[in-house]
C-alpha cells in the first residue's frame, strides 16, 4: 500500500475524549479516495458509492501525524474499488482500515460512465 497523504491532528480535529474524531478521519479518507480516483480515471466527476466495514483499531491524539494509504482492489466497468489504511506516521500503528471503497466514474450527465481503465497508471508514465 502506498501512503500519499499526511495529516496533522489539530485541536479542531478532536472529539470529547481528546482523540481524533472518527467523522473527521472519514472525511479525510473520502477526500483521498476521490482524489486518487480522479487521478487514476482522469475524470474530475467521481462519487463515493459505498464503504465496507470501517474498523477502528487505535486512536490518534493532538499532534500526531497520520498518513492515509490507498490501494486499488479492482477496476469495474464504471467504478474503482479501493482499500484504505490510515496509520500513525511515527509509530506505524494502524488507526483504521476499510477493505472496500467503491468510487464511481460519472459522465457529463451525472450518470455512471465506463472509464475503460484496467490497471493502475502512474502520472509520470502519462507525461512521456
mmCIF file with all atom_site columns, C-alpha atoms in Angstrom:
data_model
loop_
_atom_site.group_PDB
_atom_site.id
_atom_site.type_symbol
_atom_site.label_atom_id
_atom_site.label_alt_id
_atom_site.label_comp_id
_atom_site.label_asym_id
_atom_site.label_entity_id
_atom_site.label_seq_id
_atom_site.pdbx_PDB_ins_code
_atom_site.Cartn_x
_atom_site.Cartn_y
_atom_site.Cartn_z
_atom_site.occupancy
_atom_site.B_iso_or_equiv
_atom_site.pdbx_formal_charge
_atom_site.auth_seq_id
_atom_site.auth_comp_id
_atom_site.auth_asym_id
_atom_site.auth_atom_id
_atom_site.pdbx_PDB_model_num
ATOM 1   C CA . UNK A 1 1   ? 0.000   0.000  0.000   1.00 0.00 ? 1   UNK A CA 1
ATOM 2   C CA . UNK A 1 2   ? 1.256   3.469  -0.866  1.00 0.00 ? 2   UNK A CA 1
ATOM 3   C CA . UNK A 1 3   ? 0.773   6.270  1.637   1.00 0.00 ? 3   UNK A CA 1
ATOM 4   C CA . UNK A 1 4   ? 0.391   9.531  -0.273  1.00 0.00 ? 4   UNK A CA 1
ATOM 5   C CA . UNK A 1 5   ? -1.212  11.935 2.175   1.00 0.00 ? 5   UNK A CA 1
ATOM 6   C CA . UNK A 1 6   ? -0.301  13.053 5.659   1.00 0.00 ? 6   UNK A CA 1
ATOM 7   C CA . UNK A 1 7   ? -2.496  14.936 8.098   1.00 0.00 ? 7   UNK A CA 1
ATOM 8   C CA . UNK A 1 8   ? -1.502  16.654 11.317  1.00 0.00 ? 8   UNK A CA 1
ATOM 9   C CA . UNK A 1 9   ? -4.064  16.123 14.091  1.00 0.00 ? 9   UNK A CA 1
ATOM 10  C CA . UNK A 1 10  ? -5.011  19.588 15.371  1.00 0.00 ? 10  UNK A CA 1
ATOM 11  C CA . UNK A 1 11  ? -7.323  20.723 18.219  1.00 0.00 ? 11  UNK A CA 1
ATOM 12  C CA . UNK A 1 12  ? -10.279 21.193 15.844  1.00 0.00 ? 12  UNK A CA 1
ATOM 13  C CA . UNK A 1 13  ? -9.975  17.518 14.790  1.00 0.00 ? 13  UNK A CA 1
ATOM 14  C CA . UNK A 1 14  ? -10.568 16.128 18.303  1.00 0.00 ? 14  UNK A CA 1
ATOM 15  C CA . UNK A 1 15  ? -13.642 14.593 19.905  1.00 0.00 ? 15  UNK A CA 1
ATOM 16  C CA . UNK A 1 16  ? -14.822 14.983 23.507  1.00 0.00 ? 16  UNK A CA 1
ATOM 17  C CA . UNK A 1 17  ? -12.279 12.356 24.591  1.00 0.00 ? 17  UNK A CA 1
ATOM 18  C CA . UNK A 1 18  ? -9.362  14.378 23.228  1.00 0.00 ? 18  UNK A CA 1
ATOM 19  C CA . UNK A 1 19  ? -8.661  11.924 20.408  1.00 0.00 ? 19  UNK A CA 1
ATOM 20  C CA . UNK A 1 20  ? -9.152  12.180 16.665  1.00 0.00 ? 20  UNK A CA 1
ATOM 21  C CA . UNK A 1 21  ? -12.873 12.393 15.818  1.00 0.00 ? 21  UNK A CA 1
ATOM 22  C CA . UNK A 1 22  ? -13.866 9.440  13.628  1.00 0.00 ? 22  UNK A CA 1
ATOM 23  C CA . UNK A 1 23  ? -16.005 11.643 11.390  1.00 0.00 ? 23  UNK A CA 1
ATOM 24  C CA . UNK A 1 24  ? -13.029 13.881 10.622  1.00 0.00 ? 24  UNK A CA 1
ATOM 25  C CA . UNK A 1 25  ? -10.920 10.845 9.750   1.00 0.00 ? 25  UNK A CA 1
ATOM 26  C CA . UNK A 1 26  ? -13.642 9.513  7.442   1.00 0.00 ? 26  UNK A CA 1
ATOM 27  C CA . UNK A 1 27  ? -13.828 12.940 5.785   1.00 0.00 ? 27  UNK A CA 1
ATOM 28  C CA . UNK A 1 28  ? -10.082 12.786 5.105   1.00 0.00 ? 28  UNK A CA 1
ATOM 29  C CA . UNK A 1 29  ? -10.389 9.222  3.757   1.00 0.00 ? 29  UNK A CA 1
ATOM 30  C CA . UNK A 1 30  ? -13.298 10.102 1.464   1.00 0.00 ? 30  UNK A CA 1
ATOM 31  C CA . UNK A 1 31  ? -11.387 13.082 0.076   1.00 0.00 ? 31  UNK A CA 1
ATOM 32  C CA . UNK A 1 32  ? -8.255  10.979 -0.503  1.00 0.00 ? 32  UNK A CA 1
ATOM 33  C CA . UNK A 1 33  ? -10.314 8.249  -2.224  1.00 0.00 ? 33  UNK A CA 1
ATOM 34  C CA . UNK A 1 34  ? -11.871 10.868 -4.513  1.00 0.00 ? 34  UNK A CA 1
ATOM 35  C CA . UNK A 1 35  ? -8.504  12.427 -5.374  1.00 0.00 ? 35  UNK A CA 1
ATOM 36  C CA . UNK A 1 36  ? -6.920  9.023  -6.001  1.00 0.00 ? 36  UNK A CA 1
ATOM 37  C CA . UNK A 1 37  ? -9.826  8.038  -8.269  1.00 0.00 ? 37  UNK A CA 1
ATOM 38  C CA . UNK A 1 38  ? -9.802  11.344 -10.180 1.00 0.00 ? 38  UNK A CA 1
ATOM 39  C CA . UNK A 1 39  ? -6.111  10.878 -10.935 1.00 0.00 ? 39  UNK A CA 1
ATOM 40  C CA . UNK A 1 40  ? -6.461  7.210  -11.918 1.00 0.00 ? 40  UNK A CA 1
ATOM 41  C CA . UNK A 1 41  ? -9.550  7.666  -14.099 1.00 0.00 ? 41  UNK A CA 1
ATOM 42  C CA . UNK A 1 42  ? -8.542  11.100 -15.425 1.00 0.00 ? 42  UNK A CA 1
ATOM 43  C CA . UNK A 1 43  ? -12.015 12.478 -14.715 1.00 0.00 ? 43  UNK A CA 1
ATOM 44  C CA . UNK A 1 44  ? -12.972 15.044 -12.079 1.00 0.00 ? 44  UNK A CA 1
ATOM 45  C CA . UNK A 1 45  ? -16.529 13.744 -11.892 1.00 0.00 ? 45  UNK A CA 1
ATOM 46  C CA . UNK A 1 46  ? -16.452 10.835 -9.462  1.00 0.00 ? 46  UNK A CA 1
ATOM 47  C CA . UNK A 1 47  ? -18.581 9.958  -6.437  1.00 0.00 ? 47  UNK A CA 1
ATOM 48  C CA . UNK A 1 48  ? -18.340 7.649  -3.458  1.00 0.00 ? 48  UNK A CA 1
ATOM 49  C CA . UNK A 1 49  ? -20.902 4.851  -3.768  1.00 0.00 ? 49  UNK A CA 1
ATOM 50  C CA . UNK A 1 50  ? -20.018 2.533  -0.897  1.00 0.00 ? 50  UNK A CA 1
ATOM 51  C CA . UNK A 1 51  ? -17.697 1.926  2.032   1.00 0.00 ? 51  UNK A CA 1
ATOM 52  C CA . UNK A 1 52  ? -17.452 -1.501 3.629   1.00 0.00 ? 52  UNK A CA 1
ATOM 53  C CA . UNK A 1 53  ? -16.972 -2.145 7.326   1.00 0.00 ? 53  UNK A CA 1
ATOM 54  C CA . UNK A 1 54  ? -14.881 0.544  8.955   1.00 0.00 ? 54  UNK A CA 1
ATOM 55  C CA . UNK A 1 55  ? -12.529 -0.949 11.533  1.00 0.00 ? 55  UNK A CA 1
ATOM 56  C CA . UNK A 1 56  ? -11.107 1.483  14.092  1.00 0.00 ? 56  UNK A CA 1
ATOM 57  C CA . UNK A 1 57  ? -8.044  -0.211 15.584  1.00 0.00 ? 57  UNK A CA 1
ATOM 58  C CA . UNK A 1 58  ? -6.364  2.623  17.514  1.00 0.00 ? 58  UNK A CA 1
ATOM 59  C CA . UNK A 1 59  ? -6.802  6.313  18.168  1.00 0.00 ? 59  UNK A CA 1
ATOM 60  C CA . UNK A 1 60  ? -4.718  9.356  17.376  1.00 0.00 ? 60  UNK A CA 1
ATOM 61  C CA . UNK A 1 61  ? -4.220  12.387 19.576  1.00 0.00 ? 61  UNK A CA 1
ATOM 62  C CA . UNK A 1 62  ? -3.419  16.034 19.073  1.00 0.00 ? 62  UNK A CA 1
ATOM 63  C CA . UNK A 1 63  ? -0.008  16.497 17.497  1.00 0.00 ? 63  UNK A CA 1
ATOM 64  C CA . UNK A 1 64  ? 0.094   13.061 15.870  1.00 0.00 ? 64  UNK A CA 1
ATOM 65  C CA . UNK A 1 65  ? 0.810   12.830 12.165  1.00 0.00 ? 65  UNK A CA 1
ATOM 66  C CA . UNK A 1 66  ? -1.342  10.292 10.372  1.00 0.00 ? 66  UNK A CA 1
ATOM 67  C CA . UNK A 1 67  ? -0.848  9.025  6.844   1.00 0.00 ? 67  UNK A CA 1
ATOM 68  C CA . UNK A 1 68  ? -3.525  7.734  4.521   1.00 0.00 ? 68  UNK A CA 1
ATOM 69  C CA . UNK A 1 69  ? -2.829  4.790  2.225   1.00 0.00 ? 69  UNK A CA 1
ATOM 70  C CA . UNK A 1 70  ? -4.929  3.734  -0.746  1.00 0.00 ? 70  UNK A CA 1
ATOM 71  C CA . UNK A 1 71  ? -4.631  0.663  -2.912  1.00 0.00 ? 71  UNK A CA 1
ATOM 72  C CA . UNK A 1 72  ? -6.651  -0.468 -5.919  1.00 0.00 ? 72  UNK A CA 1
ATOM 73  C CA . UNK A 1 73  ? -8.556  -3.691 -5.272  1.00 0.00 ? 73  UNK A CA 1
ATOM 74  C CA . UNK A 1 74  ? -10.144 -3.865 -8.727  1.00 0.00 ? 74  UNK A CA 1
ATOM 75  C CA . UNK A 1 75  ? -11.344 -1.916 -11.705 1.00 0.00 ? 75  UNK A CA 1
ATOM 76  C CA . UNK A 1 76  ? -15.033 -2.221 -12.517 1.00 0.00 ? 76  UNK A CA 1
ATOM 77  C CA . UNK A 1 77  ? -16.701 -1.098 -15.736 1.00 0.00 ? 77  UNK A CA 1
ATOM 78  C CA . UNK A 1 78  ? -17.560 2.373  -14.358 1.00 0.00 ? 78  UNK A CA 1
ATOM 79  C CA . UNK A 1 79  ? -16.054 2.034  -10.901 1.00 0.00 ? 79  UNK A CA 1
ATOM 80  C CA . UNK A 1 80  ? -12.819 1.722  -8.996  1.00 0.00 ? 80  UNK A CA 1
ATOM 81  C CA . UNK A 1 81  ? -12.656 -0.318 -5.794  1.00 0.00 ? 81  UNK A CA 1
ATOM 82  C CA . UNK A 1 82  ? -10.046 0.805  -3.264  1.00 0.00 ? 82  UNK A CA 1
ATOM 83  C CA . UNK A 1 83  ? -8.851  -0.380 0.127   1.00 0.00 ? 83  UNK A CA 1
ATOM 84  C CA . UNK A 1 84  ? -7.559  2.034  2.743   1.00 0.00 ? 84  UNK A CA 1
ATOM 85  C CA . UNK A 1 85  ? -5.347  2.033  5.790   1.00 0.00 ? 85  UNK A CA 1
ATOM 86  C CA . UNK A 1 86  ? -4.591  5.003  7.990   1.00 0.00 ? 86  UNK A CA 1
ATOM 87  C CA . UNK A 1 87  ? -1.635  4.745  10.317  1.00 0.00 ? 87  UNK A CA 1
ATOM 88  C CA . UNK A 1 88  ? 0.403   6.842  12.711  1.00 0.00 ? 88  UNK A CA 1
ATOM 89  C CA . UNK A 1 89  ? 3.363   8.158  10.710  1.00 0.00 ? 89  UNK A CA 1
ATOM 90  C CA . UNK A 1 90  ? 5.848   7.886  13.558  1.00 0.00 ? 90  UNK A CA 1
ATOM 91  C CA . UNK A 1 91  ? 4.866   4.522  15.089  1.00 0.00 ? 91  UNK A CA 1
ATOM 92  C CA . UNK A 1 92  ? 3.243   2.886  12.012  1.00 0.00 ? 92  UNK A CA 1
ATOM 93  C CA . UNK A 1 93  ? 0.400   1.752  14.288  1.00 0.00 ? 93  UNK A CA 1
ATOM 94  C CA . UNK A 1 94  ? -2.760  1.169  12.234  1.00 0.00 ? 94  UNK A CA 1
ATOM 95  C CA . UNK A 1 95  ? -5.561  3.544  13.198  1.00 0.00 ? 95  UNK A CA 1
ATOM 96  C CA . UNK A 1 96  ? -8.284  2.409  10.779  1.00 0.00 ? 96  UNK A CA 1
ATOM 97  C CA . UNK A 1 97  ? -8.805  0.003  7.890   1.00 0.00 ? 97  UNK A CA 1
ATOM 98  C CA . UNK A 1 98  ? -11.509 -0.076 5.237   1.00 0.00 ? 98  UNK A CA 1
ATOM 99  C CA . UNK A 1 99  ? -11.339 -3.065 2.910   1.00 0.00 ? 99  UNK A CA 1
ATOM 100 C CA . UNK A 1 100 ? -13.613 -1.719 0.182   1.00 0.00 ? 100 UNK A CA 1
ATOM 101 C CA . UNK A 1 101 ? -14.411 1.803  -1.015  1.00 0.00 ? 101 UNK A CA 1
ATOM 102 C CA . UNK A 1 102 ? -16.337 1.912  -4.298  1.00 0.00 ? 102 UNK A CA 1
ATOM 103 C CA . UNK A 1 103 ? -15.875 5.061  -6.353  1.00 0.00 ? 103 UNK A CA 1
ATOM 104 C CA . UNK A 1 104 ? -17.977 5.617  -9.492  1.00 0.00 ? 104 UNK A CA 1
ATOM 105 C CA . UNK A 1 105 ? -16.910 7.451  -12.637 1.00 0.00 ? 105 UNK A CA 1
ATOM 106 C CA . UNK A 1 106 ? -19.558 9.885  -13.954 1.00 0.00 ? 106 UNK A CA 1
ATOM 107 C CA . UNK A 1 107 ? -20.241 11.332 -17.369 1.00 0.00 ? 107 UNK A CA 1
ATOM 108 C CA . UNK A 1 108 ? -21.369 14.904 -18.120 1.00 0.00 ? 108 UNK A CA 1
ATOM 109 C CA . UNK A 1 109 ? -24.974 13.866 -17.451 1.00 0.00 ? 109 UNK A CA 1
ATOM 110 C CA . UNK A 1 110 ? -24.115 12.800 -13.880 1.00 0.00 ? 110 UNK A CA 1
ATOM 111 C CA . UNK A 1 111 ? -24.711 9.104  -14.594 1.00 0.00 ? 111 UNK A CA 1
ATOM 112 C CA . UNK A 1 112 ? -22.223 6.246  -14.311 1.00 0.00 ? 112 UNK A CA 1
ATOM 113 C CA . UNK A 1 113 ? -19.928 6.137  -17.334 1.00 0.00 ? 113 UNK A CA 1
ATOM 114 C CA . UNK A 1 114 ? -17.482 3.368  -18.296 1.00 0.00 ? 114 UNK A CA 1
ATOM 115 C CA . UNK A 1 115 ? -13.904 4.536  -17.825 1.00 0.00 ? 115 UNK A CA 1
ATOM 116 C CA . UNK A 1 116 ? -12.018 1.979  -19.932 1.00 0.00 ? 116 UNK A CA 1
ATOM 117 C CA . UNK A 1 117 ? -9.200  1.550  -17.381 1.00 0.00 ? 117 UNK A CA 1
ATOM 118 C CA . UNK A 1 118 ? -7.922  -1.869 -16.328 1.00 0.00 ? 118 UNK A CA 1
ATOM 119 C CA . UNK A 1 119 ? -4.748  -1.207 -14.357 1.00 0.00 ? 119 UNK A CA 1
ATOM 120 C CA . UNK A 1 120 ? -3.091  1.379  -12.150 1.00 0.00 ? 120 UNK A CA 1
ATOM 121 C CA . UNK A 1 121 ? -1.335  4.096  -14.108 1.00 0.00 ? 121 UNK A CA 1
ATOM 122 C CA . UNK A 1 122 ? 1.254   6.449  -12.718 1.00 0.00 ? 122 UNK A CA 1
ATOM 123 C CA . UNK A 1 123 ? 1.199   10.109 -13.700 1.00 0.00 ? 123 UNK A CA 1
ATOM 124 C CA . UNK A 1 124 ? 4.894   10.023 -14.638 1.00 0.00 ? 124 UNK A CA 1
ATOM 125 C CA . UNK A 1 125 ? 4.063   7.437  -17.354 1.00 0.00 ? 125 UNK A CA 1
ATOM 126 C CA . UNK A 1 126 ? 1.340   9.657  -18.838 1.00 0.00 ? 126 UNK A CA 1
ATOM 127 C CA . UNK A 1 127 ? 3.672   12.620 -19.267 1.00 0.00 ? 127 UNK A CA 1
ATOM 128 C CA . UNK A 1 128 ? 6.075   10.828 -21.637 1.00 0.00 ? 128 UNK A CA 1
#
